[in-house]
Short mmCIF file of C-alpha atoms in Angstrom, two decimals:
data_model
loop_
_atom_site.label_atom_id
_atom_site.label_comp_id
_atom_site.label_asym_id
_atom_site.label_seq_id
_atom_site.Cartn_x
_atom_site.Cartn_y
_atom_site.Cartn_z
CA UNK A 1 114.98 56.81 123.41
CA UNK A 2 115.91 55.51 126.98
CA UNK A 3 119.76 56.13 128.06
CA UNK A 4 121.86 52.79 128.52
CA UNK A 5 122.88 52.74 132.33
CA UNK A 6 124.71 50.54 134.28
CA UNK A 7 124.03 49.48 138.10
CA UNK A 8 126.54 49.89 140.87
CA UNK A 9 126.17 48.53 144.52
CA UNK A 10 128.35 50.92 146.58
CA UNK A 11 129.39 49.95 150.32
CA UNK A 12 129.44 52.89 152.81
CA UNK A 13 130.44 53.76 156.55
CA UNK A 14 127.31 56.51 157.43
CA UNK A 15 123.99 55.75 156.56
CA UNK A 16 122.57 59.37 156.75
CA UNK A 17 125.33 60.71 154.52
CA UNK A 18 124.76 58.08 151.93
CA UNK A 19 121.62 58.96 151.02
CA UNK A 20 122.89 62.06 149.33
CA UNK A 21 123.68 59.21 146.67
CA UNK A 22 120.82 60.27 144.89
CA UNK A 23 122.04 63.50 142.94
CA UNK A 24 124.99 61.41 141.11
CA UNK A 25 122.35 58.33 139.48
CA UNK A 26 118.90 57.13 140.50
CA UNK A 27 118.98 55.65 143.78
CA UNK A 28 117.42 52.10 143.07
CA UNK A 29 117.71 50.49 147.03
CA UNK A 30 119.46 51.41 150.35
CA UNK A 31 120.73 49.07 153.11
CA UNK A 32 120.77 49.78 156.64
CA UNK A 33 121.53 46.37 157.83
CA UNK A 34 124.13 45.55 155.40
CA UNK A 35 125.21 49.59 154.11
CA UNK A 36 124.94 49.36 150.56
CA UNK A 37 122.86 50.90 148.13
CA UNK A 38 122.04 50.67 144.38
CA UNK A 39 122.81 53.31 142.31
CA UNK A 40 122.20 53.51 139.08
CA UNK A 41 123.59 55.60 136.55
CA UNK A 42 123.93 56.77 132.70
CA UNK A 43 126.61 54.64 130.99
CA UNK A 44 128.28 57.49 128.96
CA UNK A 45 129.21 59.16 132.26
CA UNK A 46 129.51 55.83 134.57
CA UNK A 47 133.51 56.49 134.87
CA UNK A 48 133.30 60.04 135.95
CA UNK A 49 130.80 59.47 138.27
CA UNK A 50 132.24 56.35 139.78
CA UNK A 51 135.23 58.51 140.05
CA UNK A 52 133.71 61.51 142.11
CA UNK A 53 131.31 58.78 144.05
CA UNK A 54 135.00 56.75 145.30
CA UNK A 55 136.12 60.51 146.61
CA UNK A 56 133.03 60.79 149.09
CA UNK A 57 134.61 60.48 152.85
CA UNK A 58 131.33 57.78 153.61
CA UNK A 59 132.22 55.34 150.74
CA UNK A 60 134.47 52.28 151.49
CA UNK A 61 133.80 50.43 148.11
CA UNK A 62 132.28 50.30 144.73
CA UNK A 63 131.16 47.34 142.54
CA UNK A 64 129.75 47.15 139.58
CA UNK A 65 126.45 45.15 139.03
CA UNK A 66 126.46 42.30 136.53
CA UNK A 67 122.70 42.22 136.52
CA UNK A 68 122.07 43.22 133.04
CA UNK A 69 124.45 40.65 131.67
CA UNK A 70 122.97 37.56 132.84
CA UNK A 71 120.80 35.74 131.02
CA UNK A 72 116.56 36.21 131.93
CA UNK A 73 115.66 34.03 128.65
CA UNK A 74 115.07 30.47 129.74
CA UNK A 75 114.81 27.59 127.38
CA UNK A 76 112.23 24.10 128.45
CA UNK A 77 114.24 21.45 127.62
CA UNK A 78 111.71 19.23 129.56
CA UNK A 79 108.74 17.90 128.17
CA UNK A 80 105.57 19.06 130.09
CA UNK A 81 104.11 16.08 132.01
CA UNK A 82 101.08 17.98 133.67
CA UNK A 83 98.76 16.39 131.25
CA UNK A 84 99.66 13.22 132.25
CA UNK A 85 98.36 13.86 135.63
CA UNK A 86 95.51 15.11 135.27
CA UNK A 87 92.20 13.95 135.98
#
């Protein structure tokens, strides 16, 4: 059975030393331009390691990702008019 984890985009200072990010979660994306990375991690442990990630010297802050909340089901609440068009 797959884990339940839970994304967090974390803001840092020092590129170099953030991508140590990697041994606390699965590093999912890194920024250089903006200095924020993914990291995702298991949701049983996501406060203790949210909690030893804030520590780090390089991190400024830590948000959590709302991306498995939102809804990816859409509904079609308009008819389809391609047929009307066609040839």
């Amino acid at each position: 059975m797959i884990a339940e984890r839970t994304g967090y985009i974390i803001w840092f200072n020092d590129w170099k030393a953030a991508r140590a990010l990697d041994k606390y979660g699965t590093l999912h994306y890194m920024s250089r331009k903006m200095n924020y990375a993914v990291l995702y991690v298991n949701a049983e442990a996501a406060e203790d390691t949210v909690r030893n990630v804030q520590r780090l010297p390089y991190v400024r802050k830590i948000e959590r990702s709302y991306r498995g909340e939102i809804k990816t089901e859409y509904e079609r609440n308009v008819p389809d008019k391609t047929r009307f068009y066609g040839l």
